[in-house]
mmCIF file of C-alpha atoms and ligand atoms in Angstrom:
data_model
loop_
_atom_site.group_PDB
_atom_site.id
_atom_site.type_symbol
_atom_site.label_atom_id
_atom_site.label_comp_id
_atom_site.label_asym_id
_atom_site.label_seq_id
_atom_site.Cartn_x
_atom_site.Cartn_y
_atom_site.Cartn_z
ATOM 1 C CA MET A 1 67.902 91.687 217.410
ATOM 2 C CA SER A 2 69.205 93.404 220.562
ATOM 3 C CA LYS A 3 72.738 94.822 220.670
ATOM 4 C CA ARG A 4 73.664 92.406 223.452
ATOM 5 C CA VAL A 5 72.509 89.306 221.553
ATOM 6 C CA LYS A 6 74.382 90.513 218.469
ATOM 7 C CA GLU A 7 77.487 90.959 220.621
ATOM 8 C CA ILE A 8 77.159 87.445 222.061
ATOM 9 C CA LEU A 9 76.688 85.941 218.603
ATOM 10 C CA SER A 10 79.894 87.686 217.487
ATOM 11 C CA TRP A 11 81.833 85.400 219.880
ATOM 12 C CA TYR A 12 80.789 82.431 217.756
ATOM 13 C CA ARG A 13 81.811 83.735 214.322
ATOM 14 C CA GLY A 14 83.303 80.378 213.338
ATOM 15 C CA GLU A 15 79.840 78.797 213.300
ATOM 16 C CA ASN A 16 77.477 78.402 210.368
ATOM 17 C CA PRO A 17 74.241 80.443 210.010
ATOM 18 C CA GLY A 18 72.101 77.529 211.211
ATOM 19 C CA THR A 19 73.948 77.269 214.506
ATOM 20 C CA LEU A 20 73.969 81.051 214.972
ATOM 21 C CA THR A 21 70.214 81.140 214.318
ATOM 22 C CA ASN A 22 69.613 78.434 216.904
ATOM 23 C CA LEU A 23 71.800 80.247 219.434
ATOM 24 C CA ALA A 24 69.780 83.393 218.718
ATOM 25 C CA ARG A 25 66.581 81.390 219.238
ATOM 26 C CA LEU A 26 67.744 80.371 222.699
ATOM 27 C CA LEU A 27 68.779 83.923 223.544
ATOM 28 C CA ASN A 28 65.661 85.587 222.146
ATOM 29 C CA HIS A 29 62.971 83.369 223.585
ATOM 30 C CA GLY A 30 60.868 83.925 226.691
ATOM 31 C CA ARG A 31 60.819 86.495 229.445
ATOM 32 C CA LEU A 32 64.582 87.072 229.226
ATOM 33 C CA GLY A 33 64.590 87.158 225.416
ATOM 34 C CA GLY A 34 67.067 89.710 224.075
ATOM 35 C CA THR A 35 68.782 90.415 227.399
ATOM 36 C CA GLY A 36 71.692 88.020 226.842
ATOM 37 C CA LYS A 37 70.620 86.091 229.953
ATOM 38 C CA LEU A 38 68.982 82.678 230.085
ATOM 39 C CA VAL A 39 66.907 80.574 232.441
ATOM 40 C CA ILE A 40 66.518 76.993 231.241
ATOM 41 C CA LEU A 41 64.316 74.233 232.655
ATOM 42 C CA PRO A 42 66.189 70.877 232.743
ATOM 43 C CA VAL A 43 64.224 67.733 233.501
ATOM 44 C CA ASP A 44 66.528 64.744 233.193
ATOM 45 C CA GLN A 45 66.364 63.918 236.907
ATOM 46 C CA GLY A 46 63.846 61.085 236.297
ATOM 47 C CA PHE A 47 66.669 59.240 234.526
ATOM 48 C CA GLU A 48 69.539 60.532 236.661
ATOM 49 C CA HIS A 49 67.984 60.208 240.138
ATOM 50 C CA GLY A 50 64.845 58.079 239.623
ATOM 51 C CA PRO A 51 61.138 58.910 239.455
ATOM 52 C CA ALA A 52 60.230 59.147 243.151
ATOM 53 C CA ARG A 53 63.211 61.325 244.075
ATOM 54 C CA SER A 54 62.345 63.556 241.166
ATOM 55 C CA PHE A 55 58.561 63.725 240.957
ATOM 56 C CA ALA A 56 56.953 62.516 244.210
ATOM 57 C CA LYS A 57 57.115 66.003 245.761
ATOM 58 C CA ASN A 58 54.927 67.374 242.982
ATOM 59 C CA PRO A 59 53.295 64.366 241.270
ATOM 60 C CA ALA A 60 52.138 66.489 238.316
ATOM 61 C CA GLY A 61 55.769 66.142 237.189
ATOM 62 C CA TYR A 62 55.392 62.449 236.382
ATOM 63 C CA ASP A 63 53.580 63.646 233.235
ATOM 64 C CA PRO A 64 56.025 64.767 230.528
ATOM 65 C CA ARG A 65 53.573 67.391 229.257
ATOM 66 C CA TYR A 66 53.758 69.150 232.615
ATOM 67 C CA HIS A 67 57.338 70.256 232.044
ATOM 68 C CA PHE A 68 56.628 71.702 228.605
ATOM 69 C CA GLU A 69 53.759 73.652 230.147
ATOM 70 C CA LEU A 70 55.923 74.855 233.031
ATOM 71 C CA ALA A 71 58.725 76.022 230.716
ATOM 72 C CA ILE A 72 56.214 77.781 228.452
ATOM 73 C CA GLU A 73 54.167 79.411 231.222
ATOM 74 C CA ALA A 74 57.284 80.612 233.025
ATOM 75 C CA GLY A 75 58.803 81.972 229.807
ATOM 76 C CA CYS A 76 62.030 79.938 230.042
ATOM 77 C CA ASN A 77 64.534 80.344 227.221
ATOM 78 C CA ALA A 78 64.542 76.581 226.661
ATOM 79 C CA TYR A 79 63.526 73.201 227.991
ATOM 80 C CA ALA A 80 66.146 70.413 228.161
ATOM 81 C CA ALA A 81 65.358 66.718 228.593
ATOM 82 C CA PRO A 82 66.326 63.223 227.430
ATOM 83 C CA LEU A 83 64.741 61.520 224.426
ATOM 84 C CA GLY A 84 61.619 60.010 226.025
ATOM 85 C CA PHE A 85 60.382 63.185 227.708
ATOM 86 C CA LEU A 86 60.891 65.248 224.543
ATOM 87 C CA GLU A 87 59.268 62.667 222.277
ATOM 88 C CA ALA A 88 56.249 62.681 224.579
ATOM 89 C CA GLY A 89 55.519 66.383 224.041
ATOM 90 C CA ALA A 90 57.521 67.781 221.119
ATOM 91 C CA ALA A 91 54.633 67.519 218.639
ATOM 92 C CA GLU A 92 51.954 68.900 220.952
ATOM 93 C CA PHE A 93 54.123 71.877 221.918
ATOM 94 C CA ALA A 94 55.968 72.302 218.602
ATOM 95 C CA GLY A 95 57.327 75.825 218.271
ATOM 96 C CA ASP A 96 56.251 76.904 221.763
ATOM 97 C CA VAL A 97 59.665 76.736 223.453
ATOM 98 C CA PRO A 98 63.208 75.968 222.188
ATOM 99 C CA LEU A 99 64.241 72.411 223.045
ATOM 100 C CA ILE A 100 67.589 70.904 224.014
ATOM 101 C CA LEU A 101 67.899 67.132 223.617
ATOM 102 C CA LYS A 102 70.269 65.566 226.149
ATOM 103 C CA LEU A 103 72.242 62.974 224.238
ATOM 104 C CA ASN A 104 73.759 61.088 227.160
ATOM 105 C CA SER A 105 72.415 59.938 230.508
ATOM 106 C CA SER A 106 73.410 57.910 233.538
ATOM 107 C CA ASP A 107 71.191 56.335 236.159
ATOM 108 C CA SER A 108 71.753 55.962 239.902
ATOM 109 C CA LEU A 109 71.214 52.199 240.012
ATOM 110 C CA PHE A 110 74.852 51.426 239.392
ATOM 111 C CA SER A 111 76.971 52.796 242.167
ATOM 112 C CA GLY A 112 80.493 52.786 240.747
ATOM 113 C CA SER A 113 82.624 55.793 241.580
ATOM 114 C CA ASP A 114 83.332 56.681 237.945
ATOM 115 C CA PRO A 115 80.309 57.883 235.982
ATOM 116 C CA SER A 116 80.208 56.578 232.447
ATOM 117 C CA PRO A 117 76.980 57.776 230.809
ATOM 118 C CA ALA A 118 75.328 55.986 227.894
ATOM 119 C CA LEU A 119 74.537 57.666 224.597
ATOM 120 C CA THR A 120 70.738 57.824 224.718
ATOM 121 C CA GLY A 121 69.983 59.995 221.697
ATOM 122 C CA ASP A 122 71.654 61.358 218.589
ATOM 123 C CA VAL A 123 71.709 64.406 216.344
ATOM 124 C CA ASP A 124 69.023 62.956 214.050
ATOM 125 C CA ASP A 125 66.705 62.663 217.052
ATOM 126 C CA ALA A 126 67.377 66.310 217.903
ATOM 127 C CA LEU A 127 66.546 67.394 214.345
ATOM 128 C CA ARG A 128 63.451 65.196 214.156
ATOM 129 C CA LEU A 129 62.152 66.714 217.399
ATOM 130 C CA GLY A 130 62.798 70.296 216.244
ATOM 131 C CA CYS A 131 65.468 70.992 218.866
ATOM 132 C CA SER A 132 67.669 74.072 218.831
ATOM 133 C CA ALA A 133 70.567 72.338 220.562
ATOM 134 C CA ILE A 134 72.023 69.097 221.739
ATOM 135 C CA GLY A 135 72.994 68.675 225.385
ATOM 136 C CA PHE A 136 75.753 66.450 226.744
ATOM 137 C CA THR A 137 77.184 65.825 230.206
ATOM 138 C CA ILE A 138 80.894 65.357 230.766
ATOM 139 C CA TYR A 139 82.355 64.205 234.076
ATOM 140 C CA PRO A 140 85.949 65.470 234.304
ATOM 141 C CA GLY A 141 87.528 63.405 237.098
ATOM 142 C CA SER A 142 85.934 60.134 235.972
ATOM 143 C CA SER A 143 88.166 57.380 234.591
ATOM 144 C CA ALA A 144 85.722 57.351 231.639
ATOM 145 C CA ARG A 145 86.139 61.070 230.900
ATOM 146 C CA ASN A 146 88.227 60.651 227.755
ATOM 147 C CA GLU A 147 85.522 58.537 226.181
ATOM 148 C CA MET A 148 83.021 61.332 226.910
ATOM 149 C CA TYR A 149 85.341 63.956 225.429
ATOM 150 C CA GLN A 150 85.711 61.864 222.277
ATOM 151 C CA GLN A 151 81.955 61.267 222.046
ATOM 152 C CA ILE A 152 81.086 64.943 222.358
ATOM 153 C CA ARG A 153 83.775 65.828 219.839
ATOM 154 C CA GLU A 154 81.977 63.621 217.252
ATOM 155 C CA LEU A 155 78.470 64.680 218.272
ATOM 156 C CA ALA A 156 79.344 68.385 218.349
ATOM 157 C CA LEU A 157 80.809 68.167 214.852
ATOM 158 C CA GLU A 158 77.640 66.491 213.610
ATOM 159 C CA ALA A 159 75.350 68.901 215.465
ATOM 160 C CA LYS A 160 77.190 71.970 214.211
ATOM 161 C CA SER A 161 77.155 70.651 210.636
ATOM 162 C CA ALA A 162 73.385 70.296 210.985
ATOM 163 C CA GLY A 163 73.093 73.879 212.303
ATOM 164 C CA LEU A 164 72.402 73.029 215.949
ATOM 165 C CA ALA A 165 73.904 74.600 219.060
ATOM 166 C CA VAL A 166 75.886 72.587 221.633
ATOM 167 C CA VAL A 167 75.313 72.711 225.393
ATOM 168 C CA ILE A 168 77.722 70.926 227.754
ATOM 169 C CA TRP A 169 76.907 70.138 231.377
ATOM 170 C CA SER A 170 80.397 69.941 232.942
ATOM 171 C CA TYR A 171 80.318 68.118 236.271
ATOM 172 C CA PRO A 172 83.644 67.140 237.840
ATOM 173 C CA ARG A 173 83.026 63.765 239.482
ATOM 174 C CA GLY A 174 84.695 60.347 239.803
ATOM 175 C CA SER A 175 87.649 58.594 241.369
ATOM 176 C CA GLY A 176 90.038 61.358 240.253
ATOM 177 C CA ILE A 177 88.368 63.966 242.417
ATOM 178 C CA SER A 178 87.275 64.221 246.060
ATOM 179 C CA LYS A 179 83.666 64.997 246.995
ATOM 180 C CA GLN A 180 84.708 68.451 248.189
ATOM 181 C CA GLY A 181 86.711 68.891 244.996
ATOM 182 C CA GLU A 182 83.626 68.479 242.785
ATOM 183 C CA THR A 183 82.525 72.045 243.440
ATOM 184 C CA ALA A 184 85.911 73.582 244.341
ATOM 185 C CA VAL A 185 86.405 76.872 242.562
ATOM 186 C CA ASP A 186 89.602 75.796 240.783
ATOM 187 C CA VAL A 187 87.961 72.569 239.618
ATOM 188 C CA VAL A 188 84.733 74.222 238.424
ATOM 189 C CA ALA A 189 86.781 76.839 236.541
ATOM 190 C CA TYR A 190 88.804 74.018 234.963
ATOM 191 C CA ALA A 191 85.600 72.157 234.067
ATOM 192 C CA ALA A 192 84.246 75.274 232.336
ATOM 193 C CA GLN A 193 87.501 75.612 230.387
ATOM 194 C CA ILE A 194 87.374 71.958 229.265
ATOM 195 C CA ALA A 195 83.775 72.367 228.034
ATOM 196 C CA ALA A 196 84.751 75.516 226.128
ATOM 197 C CA GLN A 197 87.721 73.710 224.563
ATOM 198 C CA LEU A 198 85.402 70.889 223.521
ATOM 199 C CA GLY A 199 83.442 73.404 221.471
ATOM 200 C CA ALA A 200 80.448 74.098 223.722
ATOM 201 C CA HIS A 201 78.419 77.196 222.935
ATOM 202 C CA LEU A 202 76.696 77.059 226.310
ATOM 203 C CA ILE A 203 78.346 75.671 229.421
ATOM 204 C CA LYS A 204 76.574 74.560 232.544
ATOM 205 C CA VAL A 205 78.433 74.181 235.829
ATOM 206 C CA LYS A 206 77.561 74.050 239.506
ATOM 207 C CA PRO A 207 78.006 77.148 241.672
ATOM 208 C CA PRO A 208 81.620 76.972 242.924
ATOM 209 C CA SER A 209 82.575 76.795 246.590
ATOM 210 C CA ALA A 210 85.529 78.701 248.098
ATOM 211 C CA HIS A 211 87.524 75.472 248.465
ATOM 212 C CA ILE A 212 90.614 75.137 246.251
ATOM 213 C CA ASP A 213 91.277 71.489 245.566
ATOM 214 C CA GLN A 214 94.333 71.072 243.383
ATOM 215 C CA GLU A 215 97.635 71.768 245.141
ATOM 216 C CA ALA A 216 99.327 73.092 242.010
ATOM 217 C CA ALA A 217 96.414 75.428 241.366
ATOM 218 C CA ARG A 218 96.299 76.625 244.988
ATOM 219 C CA LYS A 219 99.807 78.104 244.683
ATOM 220 C CA VAL A 220 98.697 80.191 241.719
ATOM 221 C CA TYR A 221 95.452 81.326 243.344
ATOM 222 C CA GLU A 222 97.511 82.464 246.315
ATOM 223 C CA SER A 223 100.451 84.028 244.493
ATOM 224 C CA GLU A 224 98.220 85.848 241.981
ATOM 225 C CA ARG A 225 95.704 86.747 244.695
ATOM 226 C CA ILE A 226 92.740 85.585 242.596
ATOM 227 C CA PRO A 227 89.672 86.785 244.508
ATOM 228 C CA VAL A 228 87.423 83.837 245.329
ATOM 229 C CA GLY A 229 86.033 84.861 248.724
ATOM 230 C CA THR A 230 82.435 85.495 247.676
ATOM 231 C CA LEU A 231 80.181 83.538 245.337
ATOM 232 C CA ALA A 232 80.018 86.548 242.992
ATOM 233 C CA GLU A 233 83.844 86.608 242.784
ATOM 234 C CA ARG A 234 83.975 82.879 242.122
ATOM 235 C CA VAL A 235 81.336 83.132 239.404
ATOM 236 C CA ARG A 236 83.344 85.945 237.793
ATOM 237 C CA HIS A 237 86.432 83.748 237.854
ATOM 238 C CA VAL A 238 84.592 80.780 236.304
ATOM 239 C CA VAL A 239 83.159 82.996 233.546
ATOM 240 C CA GLN A 240 86.665 84.369 232.889
ATOM 241 C CA SER A 241 87.934 80.778 232.705
ATOM 242 C CA ALA A 242 85.557 80.102 229.804
ATOM 243 C CA PHE A 243 87.389 82.172 227.197
ATOM 244 C CA ASN A 244 87.389 85.401 229.178
ATOM 245 C CA GLY A 245 83.603 85.631 229.190
ATOM 246 C CA ARG A 246 83.245 84.869 225.491
ATOM 247 C CA ARG A 247 81.275 81.695 226.147
ATOM 248 C CA ILE A 248 77.850 81.573 227.761
ATOM 249 C CA VAL A 249 78.204 80.043 231.229
ATOM 250 C CA ILE A 250 75.135 79.229 233.295
ATOM 251 C CA PHE A 251 74.828 77.775 236.774
ATOM 252 C CA SER A 252 72.636 75.018 238.193
ATOM 253 C CA GLY A 253 70.051 75.298 240.905
ATOM 254 C CA GLY A 254 70.881 72.115 242.819
ATOM 255 C CA GLU A 255 68.670 70.215 245.241
ATOM 256 C CA ALA A 256 65.352 71.763 246.198
ATOM 257 C CA LYS A 257 66.022 74.421 248.813
ATOM 258 C CA GLY A 258 64.266 77.329 250.479
ATOM 259 C CA HIS A 259 63.280 80.379 248.500
ATOM 260 C CA ASP A 260 65.630 82.806 250.235
ATOM 261 C CA ALA A 261 68.747 80.632 249.932
ATOM 262 C CA LEU A 262 68.117 80.088 246.236
ATOM 263 C CA ILE A 263 67.457 83.766 245.539
ATOM 264 C CA GLU A 264 70.607 84.753 247.403
ATOM 265 C CA ASP A 265 72.640 82.394 245.177
ATOM 266 C CA ILE A 266 70.999 83.779 242.041
ATOM 267 C CA ARG A 267 71.777 87.371 243.087
ATOM 268 C CA SER A 268 75.442 86.438 243.532
ATOM 269 C CA ILE A 269 75.564 84.607 240.191
ATOM 270 C CA ALA A 270 74.018 87.634 238.464
ATOM 271 C CA GLU A 271 76.419 90.006 240.281
ATOM 272 C CA GLY A 272 79.375 87.867 239.194
ATOM 273 C CA GLY A 273 78.411 88.108 235.523
ATOM 274 C CA GLY A 274 76.859 84.654 235.183
ATOM 275 C CA PHE A 275 74.664 84.362 232.090
ATOM 276 C CA GLY A 276 71.823 82.653 233.889
ATOM 277 C CA SER A 277 70.586 79.531 235.564
ATOM 278 C CA ILE A 278 69.327 76.097 234.842
ATOM 279 C CA VAL A 279 66.731 75.399 237.501
ATOM 280 C CA GLY A 280 65.259 71.900 237.670
ATOM 281 C CA ARG A 281 64.286 70.516 241.063
ATOM 282 C CA ASN A 282 63.823 73.956 242.574
ATOM 283 C CA SER A 283 61.106 74.627 240.025
ATOM 284 C CA PHE A 284 59.325 71.395 239.055
ATOM 285 C CA GLN A 285 59.215 70.087 242.632
ATOM 286 C CA ARG A 286 57.098 73.099 243.653
ATOM 287 C CA PRO A 287 53.416 73.515 242.735
ATOM 288 C CA LYS A 288 53.221 75.082 239.280
ATOM 289 C CA SER A 289 51.981 78.557 240.266
ATOM 290 C CA GLU A 290 54.702 78.828 242.917
ATOM 291 C CA ALA A 291 57.332 77.589 240.453
ATOM 292 C CA VAL A 292 56.297 80.122 237.815
ATOM 293 C CA GLU A 293 56.449 82.910 240.395
ATOM 294 C CA LEU A 294 59.901 81.794 241.536
ATOM 295 C CA LEU A 295 61.224 81.487 237.983
ATOM 296 C CA HIS A 296 59.935 84.997 237.231
ATOM 297 C CA GLU A 297 61.685 86.327 240.319
ATOM 298 C CA ILE A 298 64.916 84.651 239.158
ATOM 299 C CA MET A 299 64.522 85.988 235.624
ATOM 300 C CA ASP A 300 63.900 89.501 236.910
ATOM 301 C CA ILE A 301 67.150 89.395 238.907
ATOM 302 C CA TYR A 302 69.052 88.529 235.724
ATOM 303 C CA ALA A 303 67.134 91.076 233.641
ATOM 304 C CA ASN A 304 68.110 93.853 236.055
ATOM 305 C CA ALA A 305 71.723 92.757 236.614
HETATM 306 P P1 FBP B 1 68.807 70.796 239.190
HETATM 307 O O1 FBP B 1 68.432 72.246 239.098
HETATM 308 O O2 FBP B 1 67.653 69.940 239.598
HETATM 309 O O3 FBP B 1 70.037 70.590 240.019
HETATM 310 O O4 FBP B 1 69.124 70.338 237.714
HETATM 311 C C1 FBP B 1 70.285 70.711 237.052
HETATM 312 C C2 FBP B 1 71.026 69.475 236.606
HETATM 313 O O5 FBP B 1 72.112 69.834 235.792
HETATM 314 C C3 FBP B 1 70.171 68.457 235.873
HETATM 315 O O6 FBP B 1 70.177 68.632 234.497
HETATM 316 C C4 FBP B 1 70.774 67.169 236.318
HETATM 317 O O7 FBP B 1 69.898 66.099 236.330
HETATM 318 C C5 FBP B 1 71.176 67.462 237.709
HETATM 319 O O8 FBP B 1 71.530 68.805 237.761
HETATM 320 C C6 FBP B 1 72.300 66.546 238.096
HETATM 321 O O9 FBP B 1 72.412 66.546 239.469
HETATM 322 P P2 FBP B 1 73.447 65.607 240.222
HETATM 323 O O10 FBP B 1 74.566 66.497 240.610
HETATM 324 O O11 FBP B 1 72.711 65.095 241.386
HETATM 325 O O12 FBP B 1 73.878 64.532 239.261
#
């Protein structure tokens, strides 16, 4: 076990040996194994955005086995997906890559302003499929947020009792927050704090913009001169907001974009002390060899940070 992984595990001393072992599995697997950094492949976009928007660019992605292969070939720390995708490959690829079962999902066919995801899996499913962790999305800013907080409180308790790790995707969204506010640095930092308080071991947020959304927060950012001018500074602030860096915070890739723009973001995230990335569309929407090359480039930036 590397010194860094041991140090990270020490932040989670309240957890049982099963959960610590599963956290270690996530941290020790793949090309970044042992570095304390993670790159995770998430493929829940088929449910969240629909099949064509997700897979038409690279039709190999319609096949659930493709994503296991991509995560394995690229040496990702883990592969995260909803129930159906994991059930379709968990036996064939058993033991090849740590799995994270996403326990809630929402589709884009209902266009209300307040996301209210359904529970689409449970802890027993995660155990049956050999997962290392459960995954759950919360939408701070939605009128349904309190229901989500209560659901993850129950699920996290159950998962931890069963020795699993808990990953929370924290996405501010809904009628309580403006579009610009969804990625505002104060809001993303707050979202990371909420996920940490809900007991997440790993927290996933979007890269924060320089916008400050909440008036009460703005006064503090200004009076305390919190540096948020560059992406690296904002990432540092978000990581600090999740228990002063004592929780693993990783950042999403976002919509498919050009190589250079993505790499620039990753460099800033690494410079700001981010623990890694979760890269979905930017990887599985490219041809596999290109995706593997890109994921390796991303991993090497984190490895050398
Ligand atoms: P991407 O790299 O494709 O952005 O995936 C990361 C992710 O967290 C997915 O797990 C999730 O489906 C997606 O972002 C949600 O995106 P949106 O903001 O459009 O709901």
